[in-house]
Amino acid sequence: MKSGERLRLGFVYGLLGLVPVFLLGWLGYVQVAQAGELDRKGRAPLRLVAATAARQGAVVERTPAPRGSIVDRNGQPLAFDRPVYEVRAWIGLSKKRRASTVAMREWLDGLARDFAVALASDPELADRGVARRKHEERLRKLITREFGMQRLPAGDRALPEGFPRSAELRLAGEVDVLPVIDALRAIGKRRDLRGFVRLDFLPAFARSYPDRHLTYGIVGHTVTEWARQSSGGRELVTFGTVGLEAANVLSRGVGHERPGRRDGDGRPYFLAPPMLDPARPVLHGTLDLELQRIATDELATQAEAGAKVGKVTVPKWGALVLVEVASGDVVAAASWHRDVDNYKSASFTPYQSLFEPGSIIKPLVCAYALEAGVLDWGHVYDCRPHGSDYRDTIRGLGRRKPVRDDHPCQDLNAHGILVNSSNIGMSLIGLGLAREQWRDYMRFYGFGEGLDLPLPHGRVGGWPRQSFDPSTRLKSFRANSAISFSFGYEFQVTAFHIARAYLRMMRGQDAELRVCRGVELDGKWLPAPRLREGGKLSPRVLAAVRDAMADVMSPAEGATGRHAHRLIAREYGIDIHGLVAGKTGTAASMVGIPGRGRVSVRNASFVGFLPAHAPRWLAVCVLQKDDSARFYGGSYAAPPAVRLLLQAERLAAERRRRQESRVAGGQTR
C-alpha cells in the first residue's frame, strides 16, 4: 500500500472514530447540560425519559363523567346523558393548492359539500336534502371565515403571505348515529385528502330531555361542550345550568381513562371500551310527568281558545300549578305565552311573572282575621255601596278611589262575602286589622318573600314602600293599603306565591313548596326535608273558610264559581259543589310594558282544592290579558284548574287500583 493511500485511509478511519466521540459528547450535553429535556418552539420542553418514548406509540383517552339523571316522582326520566362525539377537523393546504386560489376555493367547497353529505346521512332524517343544504351553507361560512377567503384578491394567483395555511373546525357536536360516523371517517381515509384532513372524534355526552317542552321551567336545561384550556388542551365544560339542572350533586363523578395504541399512520385504536360510572346520582323531582302534560294541555287550550266577549282575543301569558297538600310537592307547573316560539328564552310564568292577585286572597284575609280574633264570622255587614257601613267606615277615611263590587250585594256575613266576592264586605273586614297585623299577615303567608326553591330568577313581588313606612300616617294606610290589601290590590305575587300562601293556610306558617323529593347517591336514598307545620291555624278557622270556598263552586245565584260548576257538569256530568272548593279572582291593573309604556291589564285567577273538606290537591291558575276588556276568573281561570284537579284525583285512584291488583307478596317501590 502506497503512503498516499495509507494517509487517505487513516483520515477516513479517523473521521469514523470521531463519530462515537461526537455522539457521546452530544448525549452528555443533552443528559447533563439540558437535564434530559429538548426545547420545542411554542411548546413545553420534551423530557427524554422512557415514558416519553412509550407515549409515541400509546394513547390514553379521557372519558368525561356523565351528569346525574333527573326523574319525576314516578321514576319517569326527565333528563339524562347519552354518549356522543364532538367532531373536529384539521384542514391543511398543500403547497400545490396554495399556488392557485381558484383551485383552493374549489377544493374547500368540495370538502364542505362532502362533510355536509356525511352529516346528513342519518337514515332517520325526515328530509336529508334540506339537512344537507343547511350543513353545507354553515360549513362554507365557517371555512370562509377561518381561511379568510372573503379577503382574497380577485383572479387566480398564489395564496398571499399572511393568509392561514391550515385551520381547525368544529364540524358537529352530539354525533351518535353510526352511518354519520362511518361517512365522516371515510372522508379522512381518502387517499387524495390524506395528510391534509384529519378528523378528531372527541367523546362527550349530550343532555337528553324527553317531553322537553313540558319541563323547561322546573327541570331547566344545561349545555356541555369542549372548551380550550389555557395550556392549549381541551376540557369538557358544562354551563347554562338552569332549574334542577343547577343542583351540584348532578355534577359528581370523575370520568375514566381508556388506554390504546397508535397504528403506523398515527391513528388511535383502543384496547378496551370506556367504563361508565355505576354510581351516577339520580335526582328525584316532584313533578308528575303525566299530570304535567295534562296541565300544559289544559292551560294552552284555555289560553288559545280566547274569550268571545268584546275585543278580547287571547291572553298575554298564563300559569297553572298543582301542589300536593300533604308534602308541598309541586306536582305540575305549566307556563304559556302568546307569540313565543322558543320557551327556553321565555319567562316561566309560575314563579317569574308577577300579577295583582285580586279576590283569590280573600279567604286568606278572612282566615287570618278570624284567627286573630278581629272577625266575627256571623256578623252581618251592609255591603251596599251607599249603605251606612260604607258611608261611616270607608268613605269617612277620605279614600279617593271608590270601592265597587262586580254585582250588587246586600247584607252578608263573612261566609256570604266570600261566596259573592264582595269587595265592600272585604274592605270592612280588612279595616278591622291594625297596620302591625297587616304586616304580620304578609309574613305569615310569605308575600314579599322569596320562594325557598332551587329555581333561578324567581320574582319576589311585594307592596309599595310607603305601605309600612313609619312616616306614612295611619289614616292614609287605612284609606289605601288596608282596603286594597283586603281584595288583592296594591301588592304583587306569582302563582307559586299564591300556592305557598294557601299551603300555609292549611298546613301552617312554616310550610314551603318543594320541587325535589330526594337524591339517590352512592346507592343511598337521601330524602328532601319533610314539610314543616309550625304556626298552624285552628281547625274551626279552616273549617269555616273551607265551607265558604265550597259554596263558591255552587250553582247558587251570586256564587262566583257557578260558571265553572255549570261547565264541568255539562262536560263530565259531575256536580263539583261539595267536591271542589275554590275562589275566583279578577283584577284590573296598570303595568309597564317595554315599548308600550303603562298599559291596562286584567288578571283572571282561581285557587281551588280537592276534596273540599280534606284537601289533597291544590291548584292555582292565572291568565293575564294586556287590554281592558272583560275577563273573569270564574269563566277563564277556573275551568282548566278544576279539570286538572279532577284528573289528578282520577289518576291517583287508577294508580291505587293498579297497585292493589298486584300479586300478593310483590314489592312496590
XYZ file of C-alpha atoms in Angstrom:
669
model
C 0.000 0.000 0.000
C 1.402 3.335 -1.001
C 1.898 6.088 1.570
C -0.806 8.270 -0.015
C -3.331 5.508 0.236
C -2.400 4.860 3.860
C -2.846 8.568 4.567
C -6.284 8.668 2.975
C -7.371 5.501 4.708
C -6.158 6.803 8.064
C -8.055 10.041 7.517
C -11.285 8.150 6.783
C -10.916 5.886 9.822
C -10.103 8.908 11.918
C -13.377 10.555 10.885
C -15.238 7.367 11.681
C -13.608 7.320 15.091
C -14.842 10.832 15.761
C -18.484 9.773 15.278
C -18.843 7.876 18.587
C -16.922 10.653 20.311
C -19.444 13.191 18.916
C -22.414 11.039 19.865
C -21.104 10.566 23.396
C -20.490 14.282 23.699
C -23.969 15.156 22.346
C -25.684 12.677 24.660
C -23.701 14.063 27.556
C -24.784 17.574 26.604
C -28.432 16.504 26.394
C -28.386 14.493 29.601
C -26.268 16.884 31.688
C -26.417 20.369 30.196
C -30.086 20.180 29.203
C -31.073 17.978 32.156
C -32.874 15.465 29.895
C -35.095 17.936 28.001
C -35.410 19.202 24.450
C -36.657 22.702 23.815
C -39.655 22.966 21.471
C -40.820 26.209 19.909
C -44.120 27.334 21.386
C -44.492 24.143 23.419
C -43.320 22.762 26.727
C -39.841 21.092 26.705
C -39.833 17.377 25.820
C -38.421 15.243 28.626
C -36.117 12.479 27.385
C -37.293 9.650 29.580
C -38.680 6.177 28.904
C -42.244 7.374 29.368
C -41.801 9.840 26.512
C -40.818 7.045 24.153
C -43.758 4.940 25.316
C -46.156 7.779 24.612
C -45.130 7.896 20.968
C -46.977 4.628 20.394
C -49.552 4.810 23.185
C -52.631 6.962 23.685
C -54.988 7.487 26.603
C -58.471 8.884 26.058
C -60.120 10.626 28.951
C -63.796 9.746 29.060
C -65.740 12.599 30.676
C -68.019 11.827 33.590
C -71.724 11.907 32.694
C -74.039 14.093 34.730
C -76.572 12.536 37.022
C -80.103 11.894 35.859
C -83.363 13.587 36.833
C -86.596 11.610 37.132
C -90.149 12.517 38.098
C -91.964 11.303 41.202
C -92.851 8.025 39.418
C -89.352 7.330 38.071
C -90.001 8.584 34.538
C -86.823 10.155 33.057
C -86.798 13.934 32.751
C -83.095 14.451 31.939
C -80.163 12.094 31.309
C -76.802 11.983 29.489
C -76.188 9.932 26.356
C -72.656 9.326 24.944
C -71.894 11.252 21.747
C -68.932 12.559 19.752
C -67.925 16.107 19.017
C -66.273 16.023 15.594
C -63.451 18.422 14.752
C -61.471 18.600 11.504
C -57.922 19.852 10.949
C -57.598 21.079 7.351
C -54.220 21.930 5.840
C -53.452 23.376 2.389
C -50.653 21.738 0.388
C -48.090 23.808 -1.489
C -49.759 22.861 -4.776
C -53.148 24.091 -3.646
C -51.691 27.289 -2.230
C -50.338 28.061 -5.705
C -53.862 28.698 -7.056
C -56.595 30.485 -5.134
C -59.189 29.189 -7.603
C -58.106 25.592 -7.033
C -58.032 26.215 -3.302
C -61.622 27.546 -3.331
C -62.843 24.585 -5.393
C -61.164 22.094 -3.076
C -62.524 23.711 0.085
C -66.027 23.999 -1.426
C -65.919 20.316 -2.329
C -64.753 19.483 1.163
C -67.684 21.412 2.686
C -70.037 19.540 0.363
C -68.561 16.149 1.337
C -68.843 16.943 5.040
C -72.454 18.085 4.573
C -73.377 14.841 2.790
C -71.809 12.833 5.612
C -73.586 14.794 8.348
C -76.925 14.364 6.548
C -76.548 10.583 6.211
C -78.730 9.895 9.249
C -81.376 7.453 7.924
C -83.991 8.832 10.349
C -83.872 12.379 8.980
C -87.204 13.467 7.562
C -85.593 15.378 4.657
C -81.918 14.708 4.036
C -81.779 17.230 1.204
C -82.794 20.107 3.448
C -80.390 18.954 6.179
C -77.530 18.669 3.680
C -78.122 22.178 2.314
C -78.180 23.639 5.829
C -74.960 21.864 6.813
C -73.251 22.889 3.569
C -74.223 26.539 3.989
C -72.989 26.538 7.587
C -69.692 24.820 6.751
C -68.987 27.075 3.771
C -69.374 30.130 6.014
C -67.161 28.526 8.652
C -64.396 27.616 6.188
C -64.592 31.031 4.521
C -64.119 32.749 7.870
C -61.300 30.506 9.120
C -59.260 30.755 5.889
C -60.054 34.431 5.295
C -61.423 33.670 1.825
C -63.592 36.798 1.850
C -60.359 38.844 1.840
C -58.693 37.041 -1.066
C -57.949 39.221 -4.112
C -59.852 38.561 -7.321
C -58.364 36.370 -10.017
C -56.278 33.218 -9.910
C -52.993 33.698 -8.105
C -50.882 32.167 -5.377
C -52.107 32.477 -1.810
C -50.644 35.747 -0.452
C -48.499 35.838 2.658
C -50.381 36.283 5.908
C -53.312 34.040 4.977
C -53.905 30.856 7.004
C -52.384 27.639 5.645
C -54.438 25.450 7.988
C -57.467 25.677 10.254
C -59.277 23.621 12.854
C -63.061 23.483 12.535
C -65.831 22.143 14.719
C -67.892 20.125 12.253
C -70.622 18.988 14.597
C -71.486 18.183 18.175
C -73.680 15.445 19.622
C -72.966 12.956 16.832
C -74.167 9.498 17.861
C -75.521 7.980 14.621
C -73.291 5.215 13.242
C -73.888 5.949 9.499
C -72.851 9.572 10.107
C -69.711 8.500 11.980
C -68.774 5.986 9.244
C -69.321 8.576 6.486
C -67.109 11.107 8.264
C -64.358 8.555 8.879
C -64.455 7.629 5.176
C -63.581 11.222 4.255
C -60.479 11.085 6.433
C -59.341 7.833 4.794
C -59.491 9.028 1.174
C -56.056 8.999 -0.478
C -56.327 12.404 -2.141
C -57.011 14.008 1.240
C -54.513 12.070 3.344
C -52.182 14.457 5.095
C -54.485 17.430 4.522
C -57.579 16.500 6.562
C -57.562 14.923 9.998
C -60.777 14.180 11.869
C -60.857 14.039 15.659
C -63.788 12.362 17.408
C -63.906 13.777 20.936
C -66.013 11.714 23.352
C -68.664 13.727 25.131
C -72.191 13.493 26.475
C -75.382 15.137 25.248
C -78.171 16.003 27.623
C -81.475 14.459 26.602
C -84.860 15.740 27.750
C -87.881 13.570 26.956
C -91.003 15.708 26.533
C -88.745 18.773 26.546
C -91.482 21.374 26.121
C -93.079 20.217 29.383
C -90.084 20.698 31.670
C -88.295 23.951 30.770
C -89.231 25.814 33.928
C -88.619 23.226 36.654
C -86.019 20.827 35.239
C -84.277 23.613 33.338
C -81.510 22.880 30.834
C -77.753 22.587 30.549
C -75.203 22.870 27.738
C -71.997 20.804 27.611
C -69.237 21.483 25.080
C -65.491 21.087 24.661
C -63.601 24.278 25.508
C -59.942 25.206 25.166
C -57.755 25.307 28.249
C -55.146 27.995 28.802
C -52.443 25.318 28.443
C -53.615 24.526 24.920
C -55.622 21.370 25.653
C -59.380 20.918 25.827
C -61.794 20.161 28.616
C -65.485 19.320 28.688
C -67.317 22.271 30.235
C -70.938 22.323 31.371
C -72.606 25.730 31.503
C -76.003 27.378 31.268
C -77.442 25.230 34.056
C -80.964 26.300 34.991
C -83.591 24.857 37.338
C -82.992 21.434 38.884
C -80.064 21.019 36.487
C -78.168 23.504 38.651
C -78.056 21.031 41.572
C -74.399 20.438 42.478
C -74.999 16.767 43.157
C -75.622 16.097 39.452
C -72.048 17.023 38.513
C -70.436 14.427 40.786
C -68.070 11.985 39.054
C -64.507 11.953 37.756
C -64.835 10.029 34.493
C -62.493 7.287 33.332
C -59.419 6.706 31.158
C -59.340 4.328 28.195
C -55.858 3.018 27.119
C -54.965 2.486 23.467
C -52.200 2.362 20.854
C -51.376 4.229 17.660
C -51.046 2.444 14.342
C -48.440 3.177 11.630
C -50.452 6.169 10.373
C -50.754 7.648 13.856
C -54.427 6.725 14.196
C -55.506 5.528 17.661
C -57.163 2.202 18.291
C -58.411 1.333 21.762
C -57.817 -1.784 23.798
C -60.982 -1.598 25.907
C -64.325 0.228 25.970
C -64.817 3.039 28.480
C -66.374 2.144 31.796
C -69.487 4.091 32.739
C -69.800 5.412 36.260
C -72.042 2.911 38.084
C -72.822 5.382 40.870
C -74.234 8.260 38.880
C -76.580 10.285 41.106
C -80.304 10.353 40.383
C -82.306 13.386 41.457
C -85.987 12.673 42.067
C -88.149 15.674 41.258
C -91.675 16.283 42.472
C -93.206 16.648 39.006
C -95.611 14.012 37.756
C -94.920 13.877 34.021
C -98.437 12.730 33.171
C -100.091 15.475 35.222
C -97.585 17.982 33.852
C -98.700 17.062 30.343
C -102.351 17.444 31.339
C -101.683 20.838 32.962
C -99.786 22.088 29.903
C -102.546 20.966 27.539
C -105.350 22.408 29.678
C -103.628 25.763 30.032
C -102.768 26.027 26.340
C -106.279 25.003 25.270
C -107.884 27.594 27.545
C -105.470 30.375 26.578
C -105.602 29.768 22.845
C -109.374 29.444 22.779
C -109.593 33.092 23.802
C -112.661 34.901 25.005
C -115.529 35.895 22.760
C -116.562 38.972 24.682
C -115.860 42.414 23.254
C -112.343 42.869 21.892
C -110.724 40.078 23.930
C -108.629 37.721 21.790
C -106.095 35.602 23.699
C -104.229 36.205 26.977
C -100.683 37.527 27.135
C -99.475 34.784 29.471
C -100.800 32.051 31.717
C -99.721 29.806 34.599
C -101.250 26.638 36.036
C -99.837 24.970 39.158
C -100.782 21.768 41.005
C -99.458 21.047 44.519
C -99.825 18.013 46.755
C -101.040 19.415 50.074
C -99.585 16.695 52.329
C -95.999 17.157 51.121
C -95.886 20.591 49.459
C -94.671 18.905 46.259
C -95.118 20.875 43.034
C -96.705 18.079 41.005
C -97.338 20.158 37.863
C -96.341 23.662 36.782
C -97.351 24.808 33.311
C -96.412 28.027 31.551
C -97.931 29.621 28.445
C -97.007 32.697 26.390
C -98.612 34.386 23.442
C -96.436 34.761 20.329
C -93.433 32.924 21.766
C -91.732 30.227 19.693
C -88.816 29.320 21.960
C -89.904 28.626 25.535
C -86.255 28.292 26.534
C -85.886 32.059 26.312
C -89.338 32.948 27.703
C -90.129 33.571 31.332
C -91.506 30.640 33.307
C -94.719 32.230 34.466
C -95.460 30.229 37.678
C -92.537 31.840 39.515
C -91.306 34.623 37.204
C -94.478 36.517 36.189
C -95.957 38.948 38.706
C -99.595 39.966 38.955
C -102.038 41.567 41.397
C -103.956 38.591 42.813
C -107.368 40.193 43.259
C -110.099 38.277 45.055
C -108.269 34.952 45.399
C -106.611 36.285 48.572
C -109.948 36.976 50.309
C -110.065 33.552 52.041
C -106.524 34.177 53.318
C -107.532 37.535 54.817
C -110.645 36.060 56.422
C -108.694 33.122 57.878
C -106.083 35.428 59.401
C -108.649 37.884 60.751
C -110.750 35.083 62.273
C -107.676 33.531 63.908
C -106.559 36.945 65.186
C -109.955 37.457 66.843
C -110.908 40.616 64.926
C -113.592 38.926 62.788
C -116.960 37.676 63.978
C -117.877 35.048 61.392
C -121.600 35.513 61.985
C -121.602 39.325 61.952
C -123.688 40.796 59.119
C -122.130 43.614 57.082
C -124.053 46.099 54.968
C -122.324 45.632 51.594
C -124.361 48.219 49.670
C -122.260 50.962 48.031
C -124.427 53.631 49.671
C -125.081 51.803 52.925
C -124.295 53.032 56.402
C -121.239 50.764 56.833
C -119.692 52.084 53.626
C -120.515 55.686 54.490
C -119.230 55.552 58.064
C -116.223 53.229 57.677
C -114.862 53.578 54.135
C -115.929 56.955 52.822
C -115.137 58.534 56.173
C -111.441 57.767 55.697
C -111.289 60.107 52.693
C -110.414 57.381 50.176
C -110.269 58.875 46.674
C -110.976 55.736 44.644
C -114.382 54.223 45.486
C -114.738 50.550 46.339
C -117.085 48.721 43.975
C -118.497 45.236 43.570
C -118.888 43.481 40.214
C -122.506 42.696 41.093
C -124.770 44.316 43.742
C -124.548 42.801 47.216
C -126.820 43.282 50.211
C -126.383 42.236 53.846
C -123.742 39.495 54.086
C -121.772 37.714 56.781
C -118.170 36.577 56.187
C -119.350 33.348 54.541
C -121.561 35.275 52.115
C -118.837 37.844 51.431
C -116.524 35.058 50.206
C -119.224 33.333 48.153
C -120.300 36.597 46.469
C -116.750 38.012 46.446
C -117.855 41.392 47.788
C -115.045 43.973 47.739
C -117.034 46.272 50.056
C -117.546 43.469 52.573
C -113.862 42.515 52.465
C -112.849 46.151 52.976
C -114.953 46.246 56.133
C -113.270 43.051 57.363
C -109.788 44.257 56.409
C -110.206 47.557 58.264
C -110.551 45.525 61.439
C -106.848 44.632 61.204
C -104.233 47.037 62.589
C -101.218 48.012 60.477
C -98.953 45.708 62.540
C -101.380 42.860 61.934
C -101.311 43.508 58.190
C -97.510 43.305 58.317
C -97.756 40.033 60.213
C -100.332 38.790 57.680
C -97.790 39.316 54.882
C -95.121 37.449 56.858
C -97.453 34.582 57.738
C -98.349 33.864 54.117
C -94.895 34.707 52.728
C -95.905 37.615 50.487
C -92.924 39.794 49.577
C -90.521 36.949 50.414
C -88.531 34.721 48.064
C -89.532 31.134 47.436
C -87.297 28.583 49.131
C -86.749 26.750 45.833
C -83.608 25.991 43.765
C -85.013 27.851 40.764
C -83.301 30.811 39.057
C -84.539 34.349 38.558
C -87.626 33.956 40.714
C -89.618 37.150 41.239
C -90.467 38.252 44.767
C -93.094 40.949 44.286
C -94.346 42.790 47.349
C -96.051 46.089 48.106
C -95.227 49.812 47.762
C -92.536 51.010 50.153
C -94.826 53.564 51.758
C -97.387 50.945 52.868
C -95.442 50.021 56.011
C -93.195 53.071 56.159
C -93.420 54.579 59.665
C -93.672 58.032 58.102
C -96.973 57.079 56.408
C -99.881 58.250 58.551
C -102.171 55.560 59.925
C -105.255 57.165 58.370
C -103.579 57.154 54.965
C -102.621 53.493 55.397
C -106.188 52.556 56.310
C -107.704 54.576 53.454
C -105.408 52.991 50.859
C -103.308 49.922 51.651
C -105.576 48.291 54.251
C -108.567 48.451 51.911
C -106.605 47.468 48.780
C -104.878 44.563 50.526
C -108.308 43.226 51.547
C -109.268 42.318 48.000
C -105.873 41.674 46.441
C -104.648 45.013 45.139
C -101.560 47.145 45.805
C -99.200 44.179 46.009
C -97.841 41.626 43.535
C -97.256 37.895 43.671
C -96.518 34.914 41.425
C -98.644 31.787 41.065
C -96.141 29.939 43.270
C -96.557 32.585 45.983
C -100.319 32.034 45.970
C -99.841 28.255 46.111
C -97.478 28.623 49.081
C -99.874 31.017 50.846
C -102.748 28.520 50.627
C -100.425 25.707 51.658
C -99.557 27.753 54.749
C -103.210 28.403 55.457
C -103.825 24.638 55.507
C -100.506 23.385 56.946
C -99.004 26.274 58.930
C -96.624 29.220 58.599
C -93.514 27.042 58.170
C -94.842 25.218 55.093
C -92.831 25.609 51.879
C -93.187 24.314 48.343
C -90.592 21.857 47.121
C -89.516 20.614 43.687
C -87.109 17.856 44.799
C -88.140 14.726 46.708
C -84.628 13.386 47.262
C -81.431 12.038 45.690
C -80.033 8.548 45.109
C -76.315 8.904 45.771
C -73.754 6.100 46.006
C -76.539 3.572 46.474
C -78.179 5.525 49.296
C -81.523 7.316 49.326
C -81.268 10.848 50.749
C -84.769 12.316 51.130
C -85.503 16.028 50.953
C -86.712 17.668 54.191
C -90.329 16.961 55.024
C -92.997 19.637 55.126
C -92.882 21.610 58.373
C -96.122 22.584 60.072
C -95.356 25.258 62.677
C -97.787 28.122 63.316
C -100.967 26.356 62.212
C -104.409 27.926 62.062
C -107.080 26.385 64.291
C -109.429 23.710 62.870
C -112.526 25.893 63.343
C -110.965 28.657 61.222
C -110.044 26.242 58.439
C -113.467 24.612 58.513
C -115.248 27.975 58.193
C -113.101 29.070 55.249
C -113.355 25.679 53.503
C -117.148 25.699 53.803
C -117.330 29.140 52.211
C -114.963 28.164 49.387
C -117.018 25.010 48.752
C -120.140 27.179 48.311
C -118.247 29.422 45.875
C -118.354 26.432 43.494
C -122.130 26.020 43.772
C -124.816 26.874 41.180
C -126.352 29.443 43.557
C -127.052 32.939 42.262
C -124.185 35.245 43.199
C -121.630 32.405 43.656
C -118.647 33.436 41.541
C -117.768 29.839 40.635
C -121.191 28.968 39.200
C -119.958 29.236 35.596
C -117.288 26.576 36.216
C -119.899 24.471 38.041
C -122.205 24.503 35.000
C -119.329 23.856 32.576
C -117.969 20.818 34.451
C -121.485 19.413 34.915
C -122.060 19.679 31.158
C -118.654 18.209 30.205
C -118.245 15.450 32.814
C -121.669 15.043 34.385
C -120.133 15.800 37.793
C -121.592 18.068 40.479
C -118.498 19.711 41.928
C -120.390 21.506 44.727
C -119.004 19.943 47.886
C -116.286 18.154 45.927
C -114.138 21.107 44.828
C -113.616 24.235 46.942
C -112.286 27.366 45.302
C -112.091 31.116 44.978
C -112.187 33.148 41.797
C -110.341 36.408 41.263
C -110.334 39.274 38.794
C -108.037 42.300 38.933
C -107.548 45.282 36.617
C -104.056 46.777 36.877
C -101.700 49.205 35.193
C -98.312 47.694 34.342
C -95.279 48.860 32.397
C -94.552 47.007 29.132
C -91.324 47.775 27.201
C -92.127 49.772 24.098
C -95.724 50.381 25.121
C -95.413 52.345 28.360
C -98.038 51.742 31.066
C -100.985 49.737 29.842
C -104.104 48.323 31.429
C -104.126 44.554 32.042
C -106.682 42.209 33.522
C -105.817 39.160 35.602
C -108.225 36.243 35.741
C -107.237 33.884 38.557
C -108.528 30.905 40.507
C -107.461 28.855 43.524
C -109.089 25.519 44.245
C -108.543 22.331 46.187
C -109.974 18.826 46.203
C -111.544 17.147 48.138
C -113.200 20.237 49.539
C -113.196 19.210 53.222
C -109.984 17.132 53.273
C -107.736 18.823 50.680
C -105.266 16.580 48.874
C -104.623 18.646 45.728
C -104.255 22.409 45.427
C -104.421 24.184 42.056
C -103.687 27.797 41.071
C -104.420 29.225 37.627
C -103.660 32.738 36.347
C -104.295 34.257 32.908
C -103.328 37.839 32.110
C -104.577 39.972 29.216
C -102.989 43.214 28.097
C -106.225 45.069 27.410
C -109.171 46.308 29.473
C -111.915 44.015 28.102
C -113.969 41.892 30.484
C -112.023 38.878 31.708
C -113.239 36.993 34.793
C -111.554 34.326 36.867
C -114.691 32.232 37.214
C -115.103 31.978 33.439
C -111.498 31.660 32.236
C -109.131 30.612 35.046
C -111.408 28.241 36.990
C -112.242 25.632 34.274
C -108.672 24.451 33.496
C -107.789 24.346 37.209
C -110.881 22.301 38.103
C -110.227 19.895 35.224
C -106.655 19.432 36.451
C -107.870 18.699 39.998
C -110.321 16.093 38.728
C -107.665 14.493 36.529
C -105.213 14.349 39.442
C -107.753 12.532 41.628
C -108.729 10.179 38.788
C -105.114 9.312 38.053
C -104.346 8.722 41.741
C -107.316 6.348 42.008
C -106.203 4.414 38.918
C -102.691 4.034 40.300
C -104.049 2.806 43.642
C -106.122 0.186 41.830
C -103.108 -0.955 39.806
C -101.088 -1.407 42.993
C -103.891 -3.247 44.797
C -104.294 -5.696 41.894
C -100.686 -6.876 42.078
C -99.957 -10.425 43.133
C -99.683 -10.819 46.904
C -96.104 -10.723 48.092
C -94.945 -8.470 45.263
C -92.940 -5.378 46.027
C -93.882 -1.796 45.262
C -91.134 0.781 45.362
